[in-house]
PDB file of N, CA and C in Angstrom:
ATOM      1  N   MET A  95      -4.063  -4.073  18.751  1.00 58.00           N
ATOM      2  CA  MET A  95      -4.531  -3.911  17.398  1.00 58.00           C
ATOM      3  C   MET A  95      -5.775  -3.043  17.408  1.00 58.00           C
ATOM      4  N   PRO A  96      -6.106  -2.503  16.274  1.00 61.00           N
ATOM      5  CA  PRO A  96      -7.205  -1.544  16.244  1.00 61.00           C
ATOM      6  C   PRO A  96      -8.557  -2.214  16.419  1.00 61.00           C
ATOM      7  N   SER A  97      -9.478  -1.437  16.937  1.00 64.00           N
ATOM      8  CA  SER A  97     -10.853  -1.918  16.955  1.00 64.00           C
ATOM      9  C   SER A  97     -11.396  -1.807  15.536  1.00 64.00           C
ATOM     10  N   ILE A  98     -12.468  -2.492  15.257  1.00 65.00           N
ATOM     11  CA  ILE A  98     -13.031  -2.503  13.915  1.00 65.00           C
ATOM     12  C   ILE A  98     -13.400  -1.089  13.460  1.00 65.00           C
ATOM     13  N   GLY A  99     -13.718  -0.198  14.375  1.00 75.00           N
ATOM     14  CA  GLY A  99     -14.087   1.176  14.035  1.00 75.00           C
ATOM     15  C   GLY A  99     -12.936   2.001  13.480  1.00 75.00           C
ATOM     16  N   ARG A 100     -11.698   1.595  13.751  1.00 87.00           N
ATOM     17  CA  ARG A 100     -10.549   2.347  13.232  1.00 87.00           C
ATOM     18  C   ARG A 100     -10.286   2.069  11.760  1.00 87.00           C
ATOM     19  N   LEU A 101     -10.809   0.966  11.238  1.00 91.00           N
ATOM     20  CA  LEU A 101     -10.646   0.637   9.823  1.00 91.00           C
ATOM     21  C   LEU A 101     -11.721   1.384   9.045  1.00 91.00           C
ATOM     22  N   ARG A 102     -11.535   2.692   8.888  1.00 93.00           N
ATOM     23  CA  ARG A 102     -12.598   3.549   8.351  1.00 93.00           C
ATOM     24  C   ARG A 102     -12.342   4.073   6.940  1.00 93.00           C
ATOM     25  N   TYR A 103     -11.180   3.797   6.378  1.00 94.00           N
ATOM     26  CA  TYR A 103     -10.873   4.271   5.034  1.00 94.00           C
ATOM     27  C   TYR A 103     -11.140   3.148   4.026  1.00 94.00           C
ATOM     28  N   LEU A 104     -12.013   3.402   3.060  1.00 97.00           N
ATOM     29  CA  LEU A 104     -12.281   2.410   2.020  1.00 97.00           C
ATOM     30  C   LEU A 104     -11.220   2.570   0.939  1.00 97.00           C
ATOM     31  N   VAL A 105     -10.392   1.546   0.768  1.00 97.00           N
ATOM     32  CA  VAL A 105      -9.265   1.587  -0.167  1.00 97.00           C
ATOM     33  C   VAL A 105      -9.404   0.451  -1.175  1.00 97.00           C
ATOM     34  N   LYS A 106      -8.594   0.528  -2.220  1.00 97.00           N
ATOM     35  CA  LYS A 106      -8.565  -0.523  -3.231  1.00 97.00           C
ATOM     36  C   LYS A 106      -7.211  -1.232  -3.153  1.00 97.00           C
ATOM     37  N   LEU A 107      -7.234  -2.552  -3.160  1.00 97.00           N
ATOM     38  CA  LEU A 107      -6.023  -3.355  -3.232  1.00 97.00           C
ATOM     39  C   LEU A 107      -5.808  -3.675  -4.704  1.00 97.00           C
ATOM     40  N   GLN A 108      -4.638  -3.300  -5.228  1.00 97.00           N
ATOM     41  CA  GLN A 108      -4.366  -3.472  -6.648  1.00 97.00           C
ATOM     42  C   GLN A 108      -3.138  -4.344  -6.881  1.00 97.00           C
ATOM     43  N   SER A 109      -3.186  -5.099  -7.980  1.00 96.00           N
ATOM     44  CA  SER A 109      -2.050  -5.933  -8.366  1.00 96.00           C
ATOM     45  C   SER A 109      -1.544  -5.499  -9.737  1.00 96.00           C
ATOM     46  N   PRO A 110      -0.236  -5.662  -9.970  1.00 94.00           N
ATOM     47  CA  PRO A 110       0.331  -5.251 -11.257  1.00 94.00           C
ATOM     48  C   PRO A 110       0.174  -6.330 -12.320  1.00 94.00           C
ATOM     49  N   THR A 111       0.046  -5.870 -13.557  1.00 91.00           N
ATOM     50  CA  THR A 111       0.053  -6.759 -14.713  1.00 91.00           C
ATOM     51  C   THR A 111       1.046  -6.183 -15.710  1.00 91.00           C
ATOM     52  N   ARG A 112       2.042  -6.965 -16.064  1.00 87.00           N
ATOM     53  CA  ARG A 112       3.055  -6.507 -17.013  1.00 87.00           C
ATOM     54  C   ARG A 112       2.606  -6.896 -18.425  1.00 87.00           C
ATOM     55  N   THR A 113       2.662  -5.916 -19.322  1.00 84.00           N
ATOM     56  CA  THR A 113       2.304  -6.171 -20.718  1.00 84.00           C
ATOM     57  C   THR A 113       3.460  -5.747 -21.611  1.00 84.00           C
ATOM     58  N   THR A 114       3.619  -6.446 -22.720  1.00 83.00           N
ATOM     59  CA  THR A 114       4.669  -6.137 -23.682  1.00 83.00           C
ATOM     60  C   THR A 114       4.039  -5.444 -24.884  1.00 83.00           C
ATOM     61  N   ASP A 115       4.622  -4.308 -25.281  1.00 78.00           N
ATOM     62  CA  ASP A 115       4.095  -3.594 -26.449  1.00 78.00           C
ATOM     63  C   ASP A 115       4.754  -4.114 -27.721  1.00 78.00           C
ATOM     64  N   THR A 116       4.335  -3.583 -28.857  1.00 77.00           N
ATOM     65  CA  THR A 116       4.838  -4.063 -30.151  1.00 77.00           C
ATOM     66  C   THR A 116       6.325  -3.789 -30.347  1.00 77.00           C
ATOM     67  N   GLY A 117       6.868  -2.807 -29.643  1.00 79.00           N
ATOM     68  CA  GLY A 117       8.287  -2.486 -29.755  1.00 79.00           C
ATOM     69  C   GLY A 117       9.160  -3.312 -28.831  1.00 79.00           C
ATOM     70  N   GLY A 118       8.560  -4.202 -28.044  1.00 80.00           N
ATOM     71  CA  GLY A 118       9.328  -5.041 -27.137  1.00 80.00           C
ATOM     72  C   GLY A 118       9.474  -4.462 -25.739  1.00 80.00           C
ATOM     73  N   GLY A 119       8.977  -3.253 -25.529  1.00 83.00           N
ATOM     74  CA  GLY A 119       9.040  -2.643 -24.205  1.00 83.00           C
ATOM     75  C   GLY A 119       7.945  -3.183 -23.303  1.00 83.00           C
ATOM     76  N   GLN A 120       8.104  -2.960 -22.006  1.00 85.00           N
ATOM     77  CA  GLN A 120       7.106  -3.427 -21.058  1.00 85.00           C
ATOM     78  C   GLN A 120       6.486  -2.252 -20.333  1.00 85.00           C
ATOM     79  N   SER A 121       5.220  -2.411 -20.007  1.00 86.00           N
ATOM     80  CA  SER A 121       4.537  -1.421 -19.180  1.00 86.00           C
ATOM     81  C   SER A 121       3.738  -2.159 -18.118  1.00 86.00           C
ATOM     82  N   ILE A 122       3.405  -1.444 -17.066  1.00 88.00           N
ATOM     83  CA  ILE A 122       2.656  -2.039 -15.967  1.00 88.00           C
ATOM     84  C   ILE A 122       1.289  -1.374 -15.913  1.00 88.00           C
ATOM     85  N   SER A 123       0.259  -2.188 -15.851  1.00 90.00           N
ATOM     86  CA  SER A 123      -1.089  -1.677 -15.607  1.00 90.00           C
ATOM     87  C   SER A 123      -1.559  -2.284 -14.287  1.00 90.00           C
ATOM     88  N   TRP A 124      -2.440  -1.585 -13.615  1.00 94.00           N
ATOM     89  CA  TRP A 124      -2.891  -2.011 -12.293  1.00 94.00           C
ATOM     90  C   TRP A 124      -4.357  -2.405 -12.366  1.00 94.00           C
ATOM     91  N   SER A 125      -4.690  -3.527 -11.742  1.00 95.00           N
ATOM     92  CA  SER A 125      -6.080  -3.957 -11.677  1.00 95.00           C
ATOM     93  C   SER A 125      -6.484  -4.110 -10.215  1.00 95.00           C
ATOM     94  N   THR A 126      -7.703  -3.707  -9.930  1.00 96.00           N
ATOM     95  CA  THR A 126      -8.213  -3.774  -8.567  1.00 96.00           C
ATOM     96  C   THR A 126      -8.648  -5.196  -8.241  1.00 96.00           C
ATOM     97  N   ILE A 127      -8.111  -5.734  -7.161  1.00 96.00           N
ATOM     98  CA  ILE A 127      -8.475  -7.075  -6.697  1.00 96.00           C
ATOM     99  C   ILE A 127      -9.749  -7.005  -5.866  1.00 96.00           C
ATOM    100  N   THR A 128      -9.765  -6.052  -4.928  1.00 96.00           N
ATOM    101  CA  THR A 128     -10.907  -5.918  -4.044  1.00 96.00           C
ATOM    102  C   THR A 128     -10.878  -4.557  -3.355  1.00 96.00           C
ATOM    103  N   ASP A 129     -11.990  -4.165  -2.802  1.00 97.00           N
ATOM    104  CA  ASP A 129     -12.070  -3.006  -1.923  1.00 97.00           C
ATOM    105  C   ASP A 129     -12.003  -3.535  -0.493  1.00 97.00           C
ATOM    106  N   LEU A 130     -11.294  -2.812   0.373  1.00 95.00           N
ATOM    107  CA  LEU A 130     -11.260  -3.190   1.775  1.00 95.00           C
ATOM    108  C   LEU A 130     -11.112  -1.964   2.653  1.00 95.00           C
ATOM    109  N   TYR A 131     -11.417  -2.142   3.912  1.00 96.00           N
ATOM    110  CA  TYR A 131     -11.309  -1.046   4.864  1.00 96.00           C
ATOM    111  C   TYR A 131      -9.950  -1.089   5.550  1.00 96.00           C
ATOM    112  N   ALA A 132      -9.391   0.094   5.781  1.00 96.00           N
ATOM    113  CA  ALA A 132      -8.049   0.195   6.338  1.00 96.00           C
ATOM    114  C   ALA A 132      -7.955   1.363   7.304  1.00 96.00           C
ATOM    115  N   ASP A 133      -6.932   1.321   8.123  1.00 95.00           N
ATOM    116  CA  ASP A 133      -6.536   2.443   8.964  1.00 95.00           C
ATOM    117  C   ASP A 133      -5.197   2.920   8.414  1.00 95.00           C
ATOM    118  N   ILE A 134      -5.113   4.184   8.049  1.00 95.00           N
ATOM    119  CA  ILE A 134      -3.891   4.745   7.464  1.00 95.00           C
ATOM    120  C   ILE A 134      -3.267   5.696   8.470  1.00 95.00           C
ATOM    121  N   ARG A 135      -2.004   5.424   8.827  1.00 93.00           N
ATOM    122  CA  ARG A 135      -1.305   6.247   9.820  1.00 93.00           C
ATOM    123  C   ARG A 135       0.021   6.730   9.253  1.00 93.00           C
ATOM    124  N   PRO A 136       0.209   8.046   9.123  1.00 92.00           N
ATOM    125  CA  PRO A 136       1.508   8.555   8.657  1.00 92.00           C
ATOM    126  C   PRO A 136       2.587   8.277   9.704  1.00 92.00           C
ATOM    127  N   LYS A 137       3.779   7.888   9.225  1.00 92.00           N
ATOM    128  CA  LYS A 137       4.878   7.571  10.134  1.00 92.00           C
ATOM    129  C   LYS A 137       6.068   8.500   9.969  1.00 92.00           C
ATOM    130  N   SER A 138       6.497   8.735   8.739  1.00 87.00           N
ATOM    131  CA  SER A 138       7.664   9.595   8.540  1.00 87.00           C
ATOM    132  C   SER A 138       7.651  10.150   7.129  1.00 87.00           C
ATOM    133  N   GLY A 139       8.500  11.116   6.896  1.00 78.00           N
ATOM    134  CA  GLY A 139       8.628  11.695   5.570  1.00 78.00           C
ATOM    135  C   GLY A 139      10.032  12.237   5.368  1.00 78.00           C
ATOM    136  N   LYS A 140      10.414  12.315   4.098  1.00 74.00           N
ATOM    137  CA  LYS A 140      11.724  12.880   3.799  1.00 74.00           C
ATOM    138  C   LYS A 140      11.686  13.469   2.396  1.00 74.00           C
ATOM    139  N   GLU A 141      12.630  14.323   2.129  1.00 71.00           N
ATOM    140  CA  GLU A 141      12.772  14.921   0.811  1.00 71.00           C
ATOM    141  C   GLU A 141      14.132  14.532   0.247  1.00 71.00           C
ATOM    142  N   SER A 142      14.169  14.356  -1.055  1.00 69.00           N
ATOM    143  CA  SER A 142      15.445  14.104  -1.714  1.00 69.00           C
ATOM    144  C   SER A 142      15.475  14.891  -3.017  1.00 69.00           C
ATOM    145  N   PHE A 143      16.678  15.186  -3.453  1.00 67.00           N
ATOM    146  CA  PHE A 143      16.866  15.936  -4.686  1.00 67.00           C
ATOM    147  C   PHE A 143      17.478  14.991  -5.703  1.00 67.00           C
ATOM    148  N   THR A 144      16.671  14.571  -6.680  1.00 68.00           N
ATOM    149  CA  THR A 144      17.107  13.592  -7.671  1.00 68.00           C
ATOM    150  C   THR A 144      16.822  14.116  -9.065  1.00 68.00           C
ATOM    151  N   GLN A 145      17.800  14.055  -9.926  1.00 70.00           N
ATOM    152  CA  GLN A 145      17.674  14.469 -11.318  1.00 70.00           C
ATOM    153  C   GLN A 145      17.080  15.879 -11.426  1.00 70.00           C
ATOM    154  N   ASP A 146      17.643  16.784 -10.659  1.00 75.00           N
ATOM    155  CA  ASP A 146      17.230  18.186 -10.626  1.00 75.00           C
ATOM    156  C   ASP A 146      15.777  18.396 -10.227  1.00 75.00           C
ATOM    157  N   GLN A 147      15.213  17.466  -9.469  1.00 73.00           N
ATOM    158  CA  GLN A 147      13.844  17.612  -8.988  1.00 73.00           C
ATOM    159  C   GLN A 147      13.777  17.251  -7.514  1.00 73.00           C
ATOM    160  N   LEU A 148      12.931  17.967  -6.790  1.00 71.00           N
ATOM    161  CA  LEU A 148      12.693  17.676  -5.388  1.00 71.00           C
ATOM    162  C   LEU A 148      11.641  16.590  -5.302  1.00 71.00           C
ATOM    163  N   GLN A 149      11.941  15.521  -4.589  1.00 70.00           N
ATOM    164  CA  GLN A 149      11.016  14.413  -4.440  1.00 70.00           C
ATOM    165  C   GLN A 149      10.682  14.228  -2.972  1.00 70.00           C
ATOM    166  N   GLU A 150       9.395  14.174  -2.664  1.00 78.00           N
ATOM    167  CA  GLU A 150       8.943  13.957  -1.296  1.00 78.00           C
ATOM    168  C   GLU A 150       8.464  12.520  -1.161  1.00 78.00           C
ATOM    169  N   ILE A 151       8.937  11.835  -0.123  1.00 82.00           N
ATOM    170  CA  ILE A 151       8.555  10.458   0.136  1.00 82.00           C
ATOM    171  C   ILE A 151       7.987  10.380   1.546  1.00 82.00           C
ATOM    172  N   SER A 152       6.792   9.821   1.660  1.00 90.00           N
ATOM    173  CA  SER A 152       6.154   9.640   2.955  1.00 90.00           C
ATOM    174  C   SER A 152       5.998   8.158   3.233  1.00 90.00           C
ATOM    175  N   GLN A 153       6.258   7.783   4.471  1.00 93.00           N
ATOM    176  CA  GLN A 153       6.061   6.391   4.867  1.00 93.00           C
ATOM    177  C   GLN A 153       4.834   6.315   5.767  1.00 93.00           C
ATOM    178  N   HIS A 154       3.992   5.332   5.497  1.00 95.00           N
ATOM    179  CA  HIS A 154       2.747   5.157   6.234  1.00 95.00           C
ATOM    180  C   HIS A 154       2.643   3.719   6.741  1.00 95.00           C
ATOM    181  N   GLU A 155       1.857   3.566   7.789  1.00 96.00           N
ATOM    182  CA  GLU A 155       1.482   2.261   8.289  1.00 96.00           C
ATOM    183  C   GLU A 155       0.011   2.102   7.936  1.00 96.00           C
ATOM    184  N   VAL A 156      -0.312   1.059   7.192  1.00 96.00           N
ATOM    185  CA  VAL A 156      -1.688   0.801   6.779  1.00 96.00           C
ATOM    186  C   VAL A 156      -2.098  -0.529   7.397  1.00 96.00           C
ATOM    187  N   ILE A 157      -3.172  -0.507   8.161  1.00 95.00           N
ATOM    188  CA  ILE A 157      -3.645  -1.706   8.842  1.00 95.00           C
ATOM    189  C   ILE A 157      -4.898  -2.202   8.131  1.00 95.00           C
ATOM    190  N   VAL A 158      -4.875  -3.473   7.750  1.00 95.00           N
ATOM    191  CA  VAL A 158      -6.005  -4.103   7.068  1.00 95.00           C
ATOM    192  C   VAL A 158      -6.249  -5.474   7.685  1.00 95.00           C
ATOM    193  N   ARG A 159      -7.408  -6.039   7.377  1.00 94.00           N
ATOM    194  CA  ARG A 159      -7.670  -7.413   7.799  1.00 94.00           C
ATOM    195  C   ARG A 159      -6.791  -8.367   6.997  1.00 94.00           C
ATOM    196  N   TYR A 160      -6.503  -9.500   7.565  1.00 94.00           N
ATOM    197  CA  TYR A 160      -5.644 -10.514   6.952  1.00 94.00           C
ATOM    198  C   TYR A 160      -6.216 -10.985   5.619  1.00 94.00           C
ATOM    199  N   ARG A 161      -5.321 -11.154   4.650  1.00 92.00           N
ATOM    200  CA  ARG A 161      -5.647 -11.758   3.344  1.00 92.00           C
ATOM    201  C   ARG A 161      -4.489 -12.673   2.974  1.00 92.00           C
ATOM    202  N   SER A 162      -4.767 -13.893   2.646  1.00 92.00           N
ATOM    203  CA  SER A 162      -3.694 -14.843   2.348  1.00 92.00           C
ATOM    204  C   SER A 162      -3.013 -14.561   1.011  1.00 92.00           C
ATOM    205  N   ASP A 163      -3.655 -13.785   0.135  1.00 92.00           N
ATOM    206  CA  ASP A 163      -3.099 -13.561  -1.200  1.00 92.00           C
ATOM    207  C   ASP A 163      -2.317 -12.258  -1.348  1.00 92.00           C
ATOM    208  N   MET A 164      -2.109 -11.511  -0.293  1.00 93.00           N
ATOM    209  CA  MET A 164      -1.444 -10.206  -0.390  1.00 93.00           C
ATOM    210  C   MET A 164       0.074 -10.369  -0.426  1.00 93.00           C
ATOM    211  N   ASN A 165       0.753  -9.538  -1.267  1.00 94.00           N
ATOM    212  CA  ASN A 165       2.209  -9.559  -1.286  1.00 94.00           C
ATOM    213  C   ASN A 165       2.750  -8.162  -1.576  1.00 94.00           C
ATOM    214  N   THR A 166       4.062  -8.025  -1.545  1.00 96.00           N
ATOM    215  CA  THR A 166       4.685  -6.702  -1.644  1.00 96.00           C
ATOM    216  C   THR A 166       4.737  -6.140  -3.060  1.00 96.00           C
ATOM    217  N   SER A 167       4.253  -6.869  -4.033  1.00 95.00           N
ATOM    218  CA  SER A 167       4.155  -6.286  -5.380  1.00 95.00           C
ATOM    219  C   SER A 167       2.847  -5.508  -5.543  1.00 95.00           C
ATOM    220  N   TYR A 168       1.946  -5.640  -4.584  1.00 96.00           N
ATOM    221  CA  TYR A 168       0.657  -4.956  -4.631  1.00 96.00           C
ATOM    222  C   TYR A 168       0.792  -3.516  -4.151  1.00 96.00           C
ATOM    223  N   ARG A 169      -0.279  -2.766  -4.350  1.00 96.00           N
ATOM    224  CA  ARG A 169      -0.336  -1.400  -3.828  1.00 96.00           C
ATOM    225  C   ARG A 169      -1.741  -1.122  -3.325  1.00 96.00           C
ATOM    226  N   ILE A 170      -1.837  -0.063  -2.514  1.00 97.00           N
ATOM    227  CA  ILE A 170      -3.112   0.408  -1.980  1.00 97.00           C
ATOM    228  C   ILE A 170      -3.433   1.727  -2.668  1.00 97.00           C
ATOM    229  N   LEU A 171      -4.651   1.857  -3.149  1.00 96.00           N
ATOM    230  CA  LEU A 171      -5.114   3.097  -3.772  1.00 96.00           C
ATOM    231  C   LEU A 171      -6.204   3.689  -2.894  1.00 96.00           C
ATOM    232  N   TYR A 172      -5.987   4.931  -2.448  1.00 96.00           N
ATOM    233  CA  TYR A 172      -6.984   5.639  -1.643  1.00 96.00           C
ATOM    234  C   TYR A 172      -7.255   6.970  -2.335  1.00 96.00           C
ATOM    235  N   GLY A 173      -8.371   7.050  -3.038  1.00 95.00           N
ATOM    236  CA  GLY A 173      -8.660   8.239  -3.838  1.00 95.00           C
ATOM    237  C   GLY A 173      -7.625   8.340  -4.936  1.00 95.00           C
ATOM    238  N   THR A 174      -6.874   9.449  -4.942  1.00 94.00           N
ATOM    239  CA  THR A 174      -5.805   9.610  -5.931  1.00 94.00           C
ATOM    240  C   THR A 174      -4.437   9.275  -5.346  1.00 94.00           C
ATOM    241  N   ARG A 175      -4.407   8.880  -4.093  1.00 94.00           N
ATOM    242  CA  ARG A 175      -3.144   8.576  -3.417  1.00 94.00           C
ATOM    243  C   ARG A 175      -2.766   7.115  -3.616  1.00 94.00           C
ATOM    244  N   ILE A 176      -1.472   6.875  -3.870  1.00 95.00           N
ATOM    245  CA  ILE A 176      -0.960   5.532  -4.110  1.00 95.00           C
ATOM    246  C   ILE A 176       0.042   5.180  -3.013  1.00 95.00           C
ATOM    247  N   PHE A 177      -0.189   4.056  -2.357  1.00 96.00           N
ATOM    248  CA  PHE A 177       0.691   3.559  -1.304  1.00 96.00           C
ATOM    249  C   PHE A 177       1.298   2.234  -1.778  1.00 96.00           C
ATOM    250  N   ASN A 178       2.588   2.241  -2.070  1.00 96.00           N
ATOM    251  CA  ASN A 178       3.297   1.033  -2.504  1.00 96.00           C
ATOM    252  C   ASN A 178       3.673   0.214  -1.276  1.00 96.00           C
ATOM    253  N   ILE A 179       3.284  -1.056  -1.265  1.00 97.00           N
ATOM    254  CA  ILE A 179       3.540  -1.926  -0.113  1.00 97.00           C
ATOM    255  C   ILE A 179       4.997  -2.367  -0.132  1.00 97.00           C
ATOM    256  N   ARG A 180       5.720  -2.076   0.944  1.00 96.00           N
ATOM    257  CA  ARG A 180       7.136  -2.448   1.054  1.00 96.00           C
ATOM    258  C   ARG A 180       7.367  -3.609   2.022  1.00 96.00           C
ATOM    259  N   HIS A 181       6.509  -3.742   3.033  1.00 97.00           N
ATOM    260  CA  HIS A 181       6.676  -4.798   4.033  1.00 97.00           C
ATOM    261  C   HIS A 181       5.306  -5.185   4.576  1.00 97.00           C
ATOM    262  N   ILE A 182       5.122  -6.473   4.858  1.00 97.00           N
ATOM    263  CA  ILE A 182       3.860  -6.974   5.410  1.00 97.00           C
ATOM    264  C   ILE A 182       4.162  -7.691   6.719  1.00 97.00           C
ATOM    265  N   LYS A 183       3.479  -7.269   7.775  1.00 96.00           N
ATOM    266  CA  LYS A 183       3.664  -7.890   9.085  1.00 96.00           C
ATOM    267  C   LYS A 183       2.339  -8.517   9.515  1.00 96.00           C
ATOM    268  N   ASN A 184       2.352  -9.811   9.758  1.00 94.00           N
ATOM    269  CA  ASN A 184       1.175 -10.531  10.255  1.00 94.00           C
ATOM    270  C   ASN A 184       1.199 -10.392  11.775  1.00 94.00           C
ATOM    271  N   VAL A 185       0.339  -9.564  12.316  1.00 88.00           N
ATOM    272  CA  VAL A 185       0.368  -9.220  13.736  1.00 88.00           C
ATOM    273  C   VAL A 185       0.164 -10.475  14.588  1.00 88.00           C
ATOM    274  N   ASN A 186       1.131 -10.746  15.449  1.00 88.00           N
ATOM    275  CA  ASN A 186       1.137 -11.893  16.359  1.00 88.00           C
ATOM    276  C   ASN A 186       0.977 -13.228  15.632  1.00 88.00           C
ATOM    277  N   GLU A 187       1.241 -13.253  14.326  1.00 90.00           N
ATOM    278  CA  GLU A 187       1.073 -14.465  13.518  1.00 90.00           C
ATOM    279  C   GLU A 187      -0.299 -15.098  13.738  1.00 90.00           C
ATOM    280  N   SER A 188      -1.308 -14.253  13.958  1.00 91.00           N
ATOM    281  CA  SER A 188      -2.651 -14.751  14.275  1.00 91.00           C
ATOM    282  C   SER A 188      -3.589 -14.755  13.076  1.00 91.00           C
ATOM    283  N   ASP A 189      -3.118 -14.296  11.915  1.00 91.00           N
ATOM    284  CA  ASP A 189      -3.943 -14.242  10.697  1.00 91.00           C
ATOM    285  C   ASP A 189      -5.235 -13.446  10.894  1.00 91.00           C
ATOM    286  N   ARG A 190      -5.124 -12.336  11.640  1.00 91.00           N
ATOM    287  CA  ARG A 190      -6.280 -11.460  11.829  1.00 91.00           C
ATOM    288  C   ARG A 190      -6.071 -10.113  11.158  1.00 91.00           C
ATOM    289  N   TYR A 191      -4.882  -9.517  11.374  1.00 92.00           N
ATOM    290  CA  TYR A 191      -4.578  -8.203  10.805  1.00 92.00           C
ATOM    291  C   TYR A 191      -3.187  -8.215  10.188  1.00 92.00           C
ATOM    292  N   TYR A 192      -3.044  -7.387   9.173  1.00 94.00           N
ATOM    293  CA  TYR A 192      -1.738  -7.089   8.606  1.00 94.00           C
ATOM    294  C   TYR A 192      -1.401  -5.637   8.913  1.00 94.00           C
ATOM    295  N   VAL A 193      -0.153  -5.369   9.236  1.00 95.00           N
ATOM    296  CA  VAL A 193       0.364  -4.018   9.304  1.00 95.00           C
ATOM    297  C   VAL A 193       1.290  -3.879   8.094  1.00 95.00           C
ATOM    298  N   LEU A 194       0.901  -3.019   7.166  1.00 96.00           N
ATOM    299  CA  LEU A 194       1.653  -2.811   5.928  1.00 96.00           C
ATOM    300  C   LEU A 194       2.513  -1.571   6.072  1.00 96.00           C
ATOM    301  N   THR A 195       3.790  -1.672   5.786  1.00 96.00           N
ATOM    302  CA  THR A 195       4.643  -0.503   5.685  1.00 96.00           C
ATOM    303  C   THR A 195       4.597  -0.090   4.221  1.00 96.00           C
ATOM    304  N   CYS A 196       4.120   1.138   3.973  1.00 96.00           N
ATOM    305  CA  CYS A 196       3.904   1.609   2.597  1.00 96.00           C
ATOM    306  C   CYS A 196       4.626   2.929   2.372  1.00 96.00           C
ATOM    307  N   GLU A 197       5.021   3.169   1.132  1.00 93.00           N
ATOM    308  CA  GLU A 197       5.603   4.442   0.746  1.00 93.00           C
ATOM    309  C   GLU A 197       4.696   5.133  -0.250  1.00 93.00           C
ATOM    310  N   GLU A 198       4.550   6.424  -0.044  1.00 90.00           N
ATOM    311  CA  GLU A 198       3.774   7.272  -0.947  1.00 90.00           C
ATOM    312  C   GLU A 198       4.723   8.279  -1.564  1.00 90.00           C
ATOM    313  N   GLY A 199       4.620   8.480  -2.856  1.00 78.00           N
ATOM    314  CA  GLY A 199       5.458   9.468  -3.515  1.00 78.00           C
ATOM    315  C   GLY A 199       6.635   8.897  -4.270  1.00 78.00           C
ATOM    316  N   VAL A 200       6.700   7.567  -4.374  1.00 71.00           N
ATOM    317  CA  VAL A 200       7.763   6.924  -5.134  1.00 71.00           C
ATOM    318  C   VAL A 200       7.147   5.964  -6.139  1.00 71.00           C
ATOM    319  N   ALA A 201       7.875   5.694  -7.191  1.00 66.00           N
ATOM    320  CA  ALA A 201       7.393   4.749  -8.198  1.00 66.00           C
ATOM    321  C   ALA A 201       7.439   3.334  -7.655  1.00 66.00           C
ATOM    322  N   ALA A 202       6.578   2.509  -8.191  1.00 57.00           N
ATOM    323  CA  ALA A 202       6.530   1.107  -7.770  1.00 57.00           C
ATOM    324  C   ALA A 202       7.784   0.421  -8.208  1.00 57.00           C
TER     325      ALA A 202
END
């Protein structure tokens, strides 16, 4: 696992809030739960052609300290970049670090 010095990116952990508008539709707004330090490592990328548009999707591994309240509906915000959490791995089940598999470039 990484040394504490590798967790050098200050990111925001955000959770979704679903709201209903007057027309009965729903929208999602994001609220920041906390700021935390992370290590962001690119893993893979691919392109797809959907609805006459080229879409680029990148997969990243984001390492953060353990938090008991984190789940896959959350996302990581780093500057203007959005990383949607797809999988959470508790390293060695030791409750010290999480390895998050995240996608960038796709809707939540």
